[in-house]
Structures are given as C-alpha cells and as structure tokens.
Amino acid sequence: MIKQILELHSFRGWFLTFGLLFAAIFLLPVLNIFISEESFFHIPDYMFPLLGKYLCYAIVALAVDLIWGYTGILSLGHGVFFSIGGYAMGMYLMRSIGDEGVYKSDLPDFMVFLDWKELPWYWYGFDFFSFTLLVIFLLPGVFAFIFGYFAFRSRIKGVYFAIITQAMTYALMLLFFRNNTGFGGNNGLTDFKRILGYSLQDPSTKMGLFVITVLVLFLSYVLSRYIVKSKLGRVLTAIRDVENRVMFSGYNTLNYKLFIWTVSAFLCGLAGALYVPQVGIINPSEMQPANSIEMAIWVAVGGRGTLVGALLGAGLVNVAKSWFTVAAPDYWLYFLGFLFIVVTLFLPKGFIGIFDRFTPRNNNRDVTND
Amino acid sequence: MTSEENQTNESSVDTRHGCILYVENVTVSFDGFKALNDLNLYIDDGELRCIIGPNGAGKTTMMDVITGKTRPDEGTVFFGQSMDLTQMTEYEIAHAGIGRKFQKPTVFKNHTVYENLELALHADKDIWTSLLKRLNADQKVMIEGALETIGLVEQKNIRAGLLAHGQTQWLEIGMLLVQDPRLLLIDEPVAGMTHQETEQTAELLSSLAGKHSVVVVEHEMDFIRSIANRVTVLHEGRVLAEGSMEDVQNDPKVVEVYLGS
C-alpha cells in the first residue's frame, strides 16, 4: 500500500508536492508572525481566510475533475454537495454561538425572529462537533449515492445528466430559500462566533483553519491521484471514451460511476465544510445554478483530466474573480464568458495544455513500472 | 482466490449436449421492421462458424441480442443448458464468458496497448480489486503472451489511438483473447485489412477454434472460404441456408439473394 502511494509520483513530483505543502504550512505562518508588517514579505492576517477559500475551491475542482475530466460525466450540480457540507458546519457554528446572539436566546437568531419556540429536530446533534463531522463526512456522499443510483441505473448520460443536476441544485436552492425550511432562509447562516471554543476573529484560529484546509487539500489530492493511477482510474477513463466496450469487457459500469460520483461529492462536502468558518457565511446562493457551472469552468480552464490542471484552473479563475470584483465588478461575468470561449476554442486541454505544447510528451510513457 | 471462483463459474457453462449457444425463435422488431424474424441458430462447443448475409439481414442485431445489448421481443437465447442470456445484463454476459468484437474497431484510444489488454484481462472486475490490486506475475505473463500473438510487442506502450487500422483490429482481438471467453463473437474482423493481414487473421481465428467457440460475421468471401467449415446464411432476419461453404454456394436460394447479386 505504502509502496503504491510512493509510486504515485516521480521523485521530482513528490519533491514539488511536499515543497508546496511545506511552504503553505510553515513558510506562510512564519512570514506572518516573524516578519515585520512593513516588510514586503509580510503576509497579512486577512490573507489566510482568502487563501483558505481558494484552497476549498481547489478541492472542489479536484472533485469535479474526477467525475467530469476523468469519467466524462458532466455535473452542473456540485454546488449542492458543497452546500450540504457547508450547512452542516454552519449549523454547528450557529449552535456554538450559544446565547450571545442579538436576541440573547439559546436559539439561533433567525429562529427567534421567526418566533420559533424550540429547536427543530433536525438541528439536534449539531451542538456536538463529532456529530457534525459525521454528517459532513457522510451526508454529501449518501445524498449523491441515492441520486446517482437512480440516474445511472436509468442510463442517463451526457447533457441529460448535466441538466438534471442543474435541476437538483435549483430545487434545493428554492427549498433552502424558504424560511420555514429551517436553515435561515435567504440570509442563510452567519454571525458565527467560535469554532471548538476558539474565536473565529482570532488570527491564530484563521491560521489554524488555513493549515487544516491545506492538509485536507493535500490528502484529497493524494486520494484522487491514487484513484486515477489505479486500474480503477483507467476503467473510468475507458468509460468516458467508450462505455460499451467497458461493459462488454465484463465491468459493471454502474458501480464504477456510482463510486466516483460519491467520492466526488464527498470531497466537495469537505470543501464546503472548510469554506464556511473561513468565509463566515453560508446561504442558498451557493446552490445557484451559475455557481455549479462556474465549478465546471475552473476545471475546463485549468485542464480536464489532469489533477494539476484542475487545481491550476480553480486558482487562476478565482484570483481573477477576486481582482475583477474589486477593479471592475460589472465586467466579471463578461470576462468569465470570454475566458470560457477562448479556452474552448484555442485551449481544448486547458491552460495545462500549454505546457504540453512546449514539452511534447513522449508517447512511450512507461506504464508497466517494470 | 476469487479468480478461481470465476473460473469455476465459467466452466459451469453447461455444454453436455455439445451445444454452447441456443438461439431459438428469436424475433426483434424496430418500429414494425423485423430485424430478426423467428431466428433459430445453434453453435456447437468449440466450433468456428461463419455467418454471412446481405446488409440488413440481421447479423449485427443477432450479436446485440446475444450480448444483451438488445432484448428480443420473442424467443429464448441460452448460453449452455442453463444460462438465460435474455435475463442478464451486458457485463454479466461478458463475465459469463461471451466476448465481442465490434464491427467498427472499438479500443480505448487514450490508453496504451498494454493498458487496453490490462482492462480486458480476465480477472475480478469489481471496484475494490480495481482500486487496490496491481497486476500479478501470471497476469503479466498472459498480457505479454497476447502481445506476442497479436504482434504488438513493440507497440505495447503506444497509445492505441495511434495504431494503424489493421493493428487496431488485432488489438481488439487480443483484448478478446485475454478476456478468455468460451464464445467469441467477431463482427467483420478483416474489414479494411491488407491481404497479408487478412491471411494472418484467418490463421489466428482458426487456431482459436476448439478451445473457444467462435462466431464470425464477415462479407469477405475469400476469407470465409479459408477458415470456415460451416456457414450460416442469414436473410431478412432468419436462416436461409446452413452447411459447408460448397453446399451453401450451390444453394439456389442463396445464389438468388446474395451470391448472385
């Protein structure tokens, strides 16, 4: 097992991966704490939640790439899994506020506002972090499994599948918008105070959350890499290319699709859960159809079917988005559309494809590892 | 250990009566058009059978029915004495020991030749095995052997999409070989092949008969003459004639609809 994991990368690949990991976990905090604020190399406190947010998006990009880039199943509903993870974490954070809300009640503020007298049953358990973690780990996957089982069993494919995932995210968004669904309506969950007793305003908490996000991203990457480098990964790309052939070779493709779909939703849920404490809010707009489409665009821009491409895409698009929404907010959507067209027309393999162009890859790549 | 279970599973194809495939009274219609019309076909264990017929005679539909891709409206299809193929899914049928080569060569173009064979290889094909296990020594030997047989040893690390047409056909046959089926269904194996490649293919298929049962659908007459001892002629969804190549060629009905045209 360990040998298999070590073989996932060449020495250079691992060196680079661990270099980045080290830089994120040690170098950035050191630059924040020990370098004076006037220095060019100082990392200000506000950078950590911002970078943390990007890293959450990077996890989402890995998830979307596994199902779309590798297996050829385009999902335009991954915002749902992200939101399930996010809402679960949000509910825990709401309960951690205690009676320090505006209304000084034990109930979350929005419930007091709606004149609710007691906690709805589905909020039970979110007082406990362990229960919340369990929900974050299981619920997105279970939900995806059920949805996927019916969709894949009916052999819904391609654009039809994409459309029903859009419908799924839209339906859930409408559900969460309603006040009496019990998740804060269109305001969502916000005004969080602390996580596990640590104040969310505290710079060290922010740094801690950032470091945890880095570690989760790293593990997600290793897991994804393990999957795509295994025979299972080759079966997935084979399903993408000619599913019939895979079936006639004796594989139950339903199980394979269901497996990767569930793993993808699981990773997305983790990302959502990490996103909420760092951004400070979760509301139904995360389930807007456009949000899920944007996730697919990150992967298309970076490069489908390569994990590094997905990470790169999530980074590039979101940094551009942060810049645009400050400098020229009205033009962001135009730019995004433009970017998508350029990539589709000129860079079918995404930005990562540019590197391939300059370093023509040898077709005799060694796969047997002898 | 589980692969042994599979082995017994496959040898449990019950061929005591000498027959491996029973297609009986099968009818398939598409919007009123009967692609298969009360078709009866029996394939002996270890036999090499050629199936010919003009376009639209129902050859490909017949393959679809046997492999579970199309469900017959009427009739039964049995693999051995006991396996009812009309109740099984594509992958179950493949797992039970029926391999298929498509009319249009279908390989995994983004995978290397070696990986193509690895994917087709007879092994446990559930998720966890695929995720956790690597090829063992025996399996590697099998793949190397198949590479020799299909003459693609030097190309083993090339992407299959870069192969020449004939090589692609051979790769697909190789994938069937490592799948180790009891019954091979082969749709137009020599389409687009050079004369020499055709001869090699004929040799290869002849050598497979005995150990496997082979059903070949082909248009190329010289090719059929060189391999077949028994030929079945399909016409309008049913069997028009059956027998040796010579008998079939001299059958006036056959001459009329097919060879004469």
Short mmCIF file of N, CA and C in Angstrom, two decimals, chain A residues 21-109:
data_model
loop_
_atom_site.label_atom_id
_atom_site.label_comp_id
_atom_site.label_asym_id
_atom_site.label_seq_id
_atom_site.Cartn_x
_atom_site.Cartn_y
_atom_site.Cartn_z
N LEU A 21 3.52 21.95 0.06
CA LEU A 21 2.89 21.67 1.34
C LEU A 21 3.65 22.37 2.47
N PHE A 22 4.96 22.22 2.43
CA PHE A 22 5.81 22.83 3.46
C PHE A 22 5.67 24.34 3.42
N ALA A 23 5.72 24.90 2.23
CA ALA A 23 5.61 26.36 2.10
C ALA A 23 4.30 26.85 2.70
N ALA A 24 3.22 26.12 2.42
CA ALA A 24 1.91 26.59 2.89
C ALA A 24 1.79 26.44 4.39
N ILE A 25 2.29 25.35 4.92
CA ILE A 25 2.07 25.09 6.34
C ILE A 25 3.06 25.83 7.24
N PHE A 26 4.31 25.95 6.80
CA PHE A 26 5.31 26.58 7.66
C PHE A 26 5.71 27.97 7.20
N LEU A 27 5.99 28.09 5.92
CA LEU A 27 6.55 29.36 5.45
C LEU A 27 5.56 30.51 5.61
N LEU A 28 4.31 30.33 5.19
CA LEU A 28 3.34 31.41 5.26
C LEU A 28 3.10 31.87 6.70
N PRO A 29 2.86 30.95 7.65
CA PRO A 29 2.70 31.40 9.04
C PRO A 29 3.95 32.12 9.56
N VAL A 30 5.14 31.63 9.20
CA VAL A 30 6.37 32.29 9.67
C VAL A 30 6.44 33.71 9.10
N LEU A 31 6.12 33.84 7.82
CA LEU A 31 6.15 35.17 7.20
C LEU A 31 5.12 36.10 7.85
N ASN A 32 4.06 35.51 8.36
CA ASN A 32 3.03 36.30 9.02
C ASN A 32 3.48 36.75 10.41
N ILE A 33 4.10 35.84 11.14
CA ILE A 33 4.37 36.12 12.56
C ILE A 33 5.70 36.84 12.76
N PHE A 34 6.73 36.42 12.04
CA PHE A 34 8.07 36.91 12.36
C PHE A 34 8.59 38.03 11.47
N ILE A 35 7.86 38.32 10.41
CA ILE A 35 8.33 39.40 9.53
C ILE A 35 7.54 40.66 9.86
N SER A 36 8.23 41.76 9.99
CA SER A 36 7.55 42.99 10.41
C SER A 36 6.56 43.44 9.33
N GLU A 37 5.54 44.12 9.77
CA GLU A 37 4.43 44.44 8.88
C GLU A 37 4.82 45.36 7.73
N GLU A 38 5.93 46.10 7.89
CA GLU A 38 6.32 46.99 6.81
C GLU A 38 6.99 46.24 5.68
N SER A 39 7.51 45.07 6.02
CA SER A 39 8.30 44.34 5.03
C SER A 39 7.42 43.86 3.87
N PHE A 40 8.05 43.77 2.70
CA PHE A 40 7.36 43.30 1.50
C PHE A 40 6.93 41.85 1.67
N PHE A 41 7.71 41.10 2.44
CA PHE A 41 7.46 39.66 2.56
C PHE A 41 6.45 39.32 3.63
N HIS A 42 5.96 40.33 4.33
CA HIS A 42 4.98 40.05 5.38
C HIS A 42 3.67 39.57 4.76
N ILE A 43 3.09 38.51 5.37
CA ILE A 43 1.78 38.03 4.93
C ILE A 43 0.76 38.56 5.93
N PRO A 44 -0.15 39.43 5.50
CA PRO A 44 -1.12 39.99 6.43
C PRO A 44 -2.15 38.95 6.87
N ASP A 45 -2.78 39.19 8.01
CA ASP A 45 -3.74 38.23 8.57
C ASP A 45 -4.87 37.90 7.61
N TYR A 46 -5.34 38.93 6.89
CA TYR A 46 -6.53 38.71 6.07
C TYR A 46 -6.27 37.74 4.92
N MET A 47 -4.97 37.50 4.63
CA MET A 47 -4.65 36.59 3.53
C MET A 47 -5.05 35.14 3.82
N PHE A 48 -5.07 34.77 5.10
CA PHE A 48 -5.28 33.35 5.38
C PHE A 48 -6.69 32.87 5.03
N PRO A 49 -7.74 33.60 5.47
CA PRO A 49 -9.07 33.14 5.04
C PRO A 49 -9.24 33.22 3.52
N LEU A 50 -8.60 34.20 2.90
CA LEU A 50 -8.73 34.34 1.45
C LEU A 50 -8.08 33.15 0.73
N LEU A 51 -6.83 32.85 1.14
CA LEU A 51 -6.16 31.69 0.54
C LEU A 51 -6.90 30.41 0.88
N GLY A 52 -7.41 30.35 2.11
CA GLY A 52 -8.17 29.18 2.53
C GLY A 52 -9.37 28.96 1.63
N LYS A 53 -10.03 30.06 1.27
CA LYS A 53 -11.18 29.97 0.38
C LYS A 53 -10.77 29.40 -0.98
N TYR A 54 -9.66 29.90 -1.51
CA TYR A 54 -9.17 29.38 -2.79
C TYR A 54 -8.88 27.88 -2.70
N LEU A 55 -8.30 27.49 -1.57
CA LEU A 55 -7.95 26.08 -1.44
C LEU A 55 -9.20 25.20 -1.37
N CYS A 56 -10.26 25.74 -0.73
CA CYS A 56 -11.53 25.00 -0.73
C CYS A 56 -12.01 24.82 -2.16
N TYR A 57 -11.91 25.88 -2.95
CA TYR A 57 -12.31 25.78 -4.35
C TYR A 57 -11.43 24.77 -5.10
N ALA A 58 -10.16 24.71 -4.69
CA ALA A 58 -9.26 23.75 -5.33
C ALA A 58 -9.72 22.32 -5.06
N ILE A 59 -10.20 22.07 -3.84
CA ILE A 59 -10.71 20.73 -3.52
C ILE A 59 -11.93 20.43 -4.39
N VAL A 60 -12.79 21.44 -4.53
CA VAL A 60 -13.97 21.27 -5.40
C VAL A 60 -13.53 20.93 -6.82
N ALA A 61 -12.50 21.64 -7.29
CA ALA A 61 -12.04 21.41 -8.66
C ALA A 61 -11.55 19.97 -8.82
N LEU A 62 -10.84 19.45 -7.82
CA LEU A 62 -10.42 18.04 -7.88
C LEU A 62 -11.64 17.14 -8.02
N ALA A 63 -12.66 17.44 -7.19
CA ALA A 63 -13.88 16.62 -7.19
C ALA A 63 -14.56 16.64 -8.56
N VAL A 64 -14.67 17.83 -9.13
CA VAL A 64 -15.34 17.95 -10.43
C VAL A 64 -14.50 17.27 -11.51
N ASP A 65 -13.19 17.38 -11.39
CA ASP A 65 -12.33 16.77 -12.39
C ASP A 65 -12.44 15.24 -12.37
N LEU A 66 -12.56 14.66 -11.17
CA LEU A 66 -12.68 13.20 -11.09
C LEU A 66 -13.91 12.72 -11.86
N ILE A 67 -15.02 13.41 -11.71
CA ILE A 67 -16.26 12.94 -12.31
C ILE A 67 -16.38 13.39 -13.77
N TRP A 68 -15.91 14.59 -14.06
CA TRP A 68 -16.05 15.11 -15.42
C TRP A 68 -14.81 14.81 -16.27
N GLY A 69 -13.67 15.30 -15.80
CA GLY A 69 -12.45 15.16 -16.58
C GLY A 69 -12.07 13.71 -16.80
N TYR A 70 -12.18 12.89 -15.76
CA TYR A 70 -11.73 11.50 -15.88
C TYR A 70 -12.83 10.56 -16.34
N THR A 71 -14.06 10.78 -15.85
CA THR A 71 -15.12 9.81 -16.16
C THR A 71 -16.07 10.32 -17.23
N GLY A 72 -15.94 11.61 -17.59
CA GLY A 72 -16.74 12.13 -18.68
C GLY A 72 -18.18 12.41 -18.31
N ILE A 73 -18.48 12.46 -17.02
CA ILE A 73 -19.85 12.76 -16.60
C ILE A 73 -19.87 14.21 -16.12
N LEU A 74 -20.51 15.08 -16.90
CA LEU A 74 -20.53 16.49 -16.53
C LEU A 74 -21.61 16.73 -15.48
N SER A 75 -21.18 17.19 -14.32
CA SER A 75 -22.13 17.56 -13.28
C SER A 75 -22.20 19.06 -13.20
N LEU A 76 -23.40 19.60 -13.25
CA LEU A 76 -23.57 21.03 -13.03
C LEU A 76 -24.36 21.23 -11.75
N GLY A 77 -24.12 20.34 -10.79
CA GLY A 77 -24.84 20.44 -9.52
C GLY A 77 -23.95 20.22 -8.31
N HIS A 78 -22.65 20.38 -8.49
CA HIS A 78 -21.77 20.11 -7.36
C HIS A 78 -21.92 21.14 -6.24
N GLY A 79 -22.53 22.28 -6.56
CA GLY A 79 -22.81 23.26 -5.52
C GLY A 79 -23.65 22.67 -4.39
N VAL A 80 -24.46 21.68 -4.71
CA VAL A 80 -25.30 21.04 -3.69
C VAL A 80 -24.46 20.33 -2.64
N PHE A 81 -23.49 19.55 -3.10
CA PHE A 81 -22.69 18.78 -2.15
C PHE A 81 -21.84 19.73 -1.30
N PHE A 82 -21.33 20.76 -1.97
CA PHE A 82 -20.58 21.81 -1.28
C PHE A 82 -21.46 22.43 -0.20
N SER A 83 -22.71 22.73 -0.55
CA SER A 83 -23.61 23.39 0.38
C SER A 83 -24.02 22.46 1.53
N ILE A 84 -24.19 21.19 1.24
CA ILE A 84 -24.57 20.28 2.33
C ILE A 84 -23.47 20.27 3.39
N GLY A 85 -22.22 20.13 2.92
CA GLY A 85 -21.10 20.20 3.86
C GLY A 85 -21.07 21.54 4.58
N GLY A 86 -21.30 22.59 3.81
CA GLY A 86 -21.25 23.94 4.37
C GLY A 86 -22.34 24.18 5.40
N TYR A 87 -23.55 23.77 5.08
CA TYR A 87 -24.67 23.96 6.01
C TYR A 87 -24.47 23.15 7.29
N ALA A 88 -23.94 21.93 7.15
CA ALA A 88 -23.71 21.12 8.35
C ALA A 88 -22.76 21.86 9.29
N MET A 89 -21.66 22.35 8.70
CA MET A 89 -20.70 23.10 9.52
C MET A 89 -21.36 24.37 10.05
N GLY A 90 -22.13 25.03 9.21
CA GLY A 90 -22.81 26.27 9.62
C GLY A 90 -23.75 26.04 10.80
N MET A 91 -24.44 24.92 10.79
CA MET A 91 -25.36 24.63 11.88
C MET A 91 -24.60 24.45 13.19
N TYR A 92 -23.46 23.77 13.10
CA TYR A 92 -22.64 23.62 14.31
C TYR A 92 -22.18 24.99 14.81
N LEU A 93 -21.73 25.83 13.87
CA LEU A 93 -21.24 27.16 14.27
C LEU A 93 -22.38 28.00 14.86
N MET A 94 -23.58 27.86 14.33
CA MET A 94 -24.73 28.56 14.88
C MET A 94 -24.98 28.15 16.32
N ARG A 95 -24.91 26.84 16.54
CA ARG A 95 -25.17 26.33 17.89
C ARG A 95 -24.06 26.75 18.84
N SER A 96 -22.85 26.97 18.31
CA SER A 96 -21.73 27.38 19.18
C SER A 96 -21.85 28.83 19.62
N ILE A 97 -22.73 29.58 18.96
CA ILE A 97 -22.90 30.98 19.36
C ILE A 97 -23.48 31.03 20.77
N GLY A 98 -24.27 30.00 21.11
CA GLY A 98 -24.89 29.98 22.44
C GLY A 98 -25.91 31.10 22.56
N ASP A 99 -25.91 31.78 23.68
CA ASP A 99 -26.90 32.85 23.87
C ASP A 99 -26.28 34.23 23.64
N GLU A 100 -25.22 34.26 22.84
CA GLU A 100 -24.56 35.55 22.60
C GLU A 100 -25.08 36.24 21.35
N GLY A 101 -26.17 35.71 20.77
CA GLY A 101 -26.73 36.33 19.57
C GLY A 101 -27.41 37.65 19.93
N VAL A 102 -27.96 38.28 18.92
CA VAL A 102 -28.60 39.59 19.11
C VAL A 102 -29.75 39.51 20.12
N TYR A 103 -30.48 38.37 20.06
CA TYR A 103 -31.66 38.28 20.93
C TYR A 103 -31.36 37.61 22.26
N LYS A 104 -30.08 37.30 22.50
CA LYS A 104 -29.67 36.66 23.75
C LYS A 104 -30.48 35.40 24.06
N SER A 105 -30.88 34.71 23.01
CA SER A 105 -31.65 33.48 23.22
C SER A 105 -30.75 32.28 22.97
N ASP A 106 -31.21 31.13 23.45
CA ASP A 106 -30.44 29.92 23.19
C ASP A 106 -30.64 29.45 21.75
N LEU A 107 -31.72 29.90 21.14
CA LEU A 107 -31.97 29.53 19.75
C LEU A 107 -31.19 30.44 18.80
N PRO A 108 -30.88 29.95 17.60
CA PRO A 108 -30.26 30.84 16.61
C PRO A 108 -31.17 32.05 16.35
N ASP A 109 -30.54 33.18 16.05
CA ASP A 109 -31.28 34.44 15.89
C ASP A 109 -32.45 34.33 14.91
#
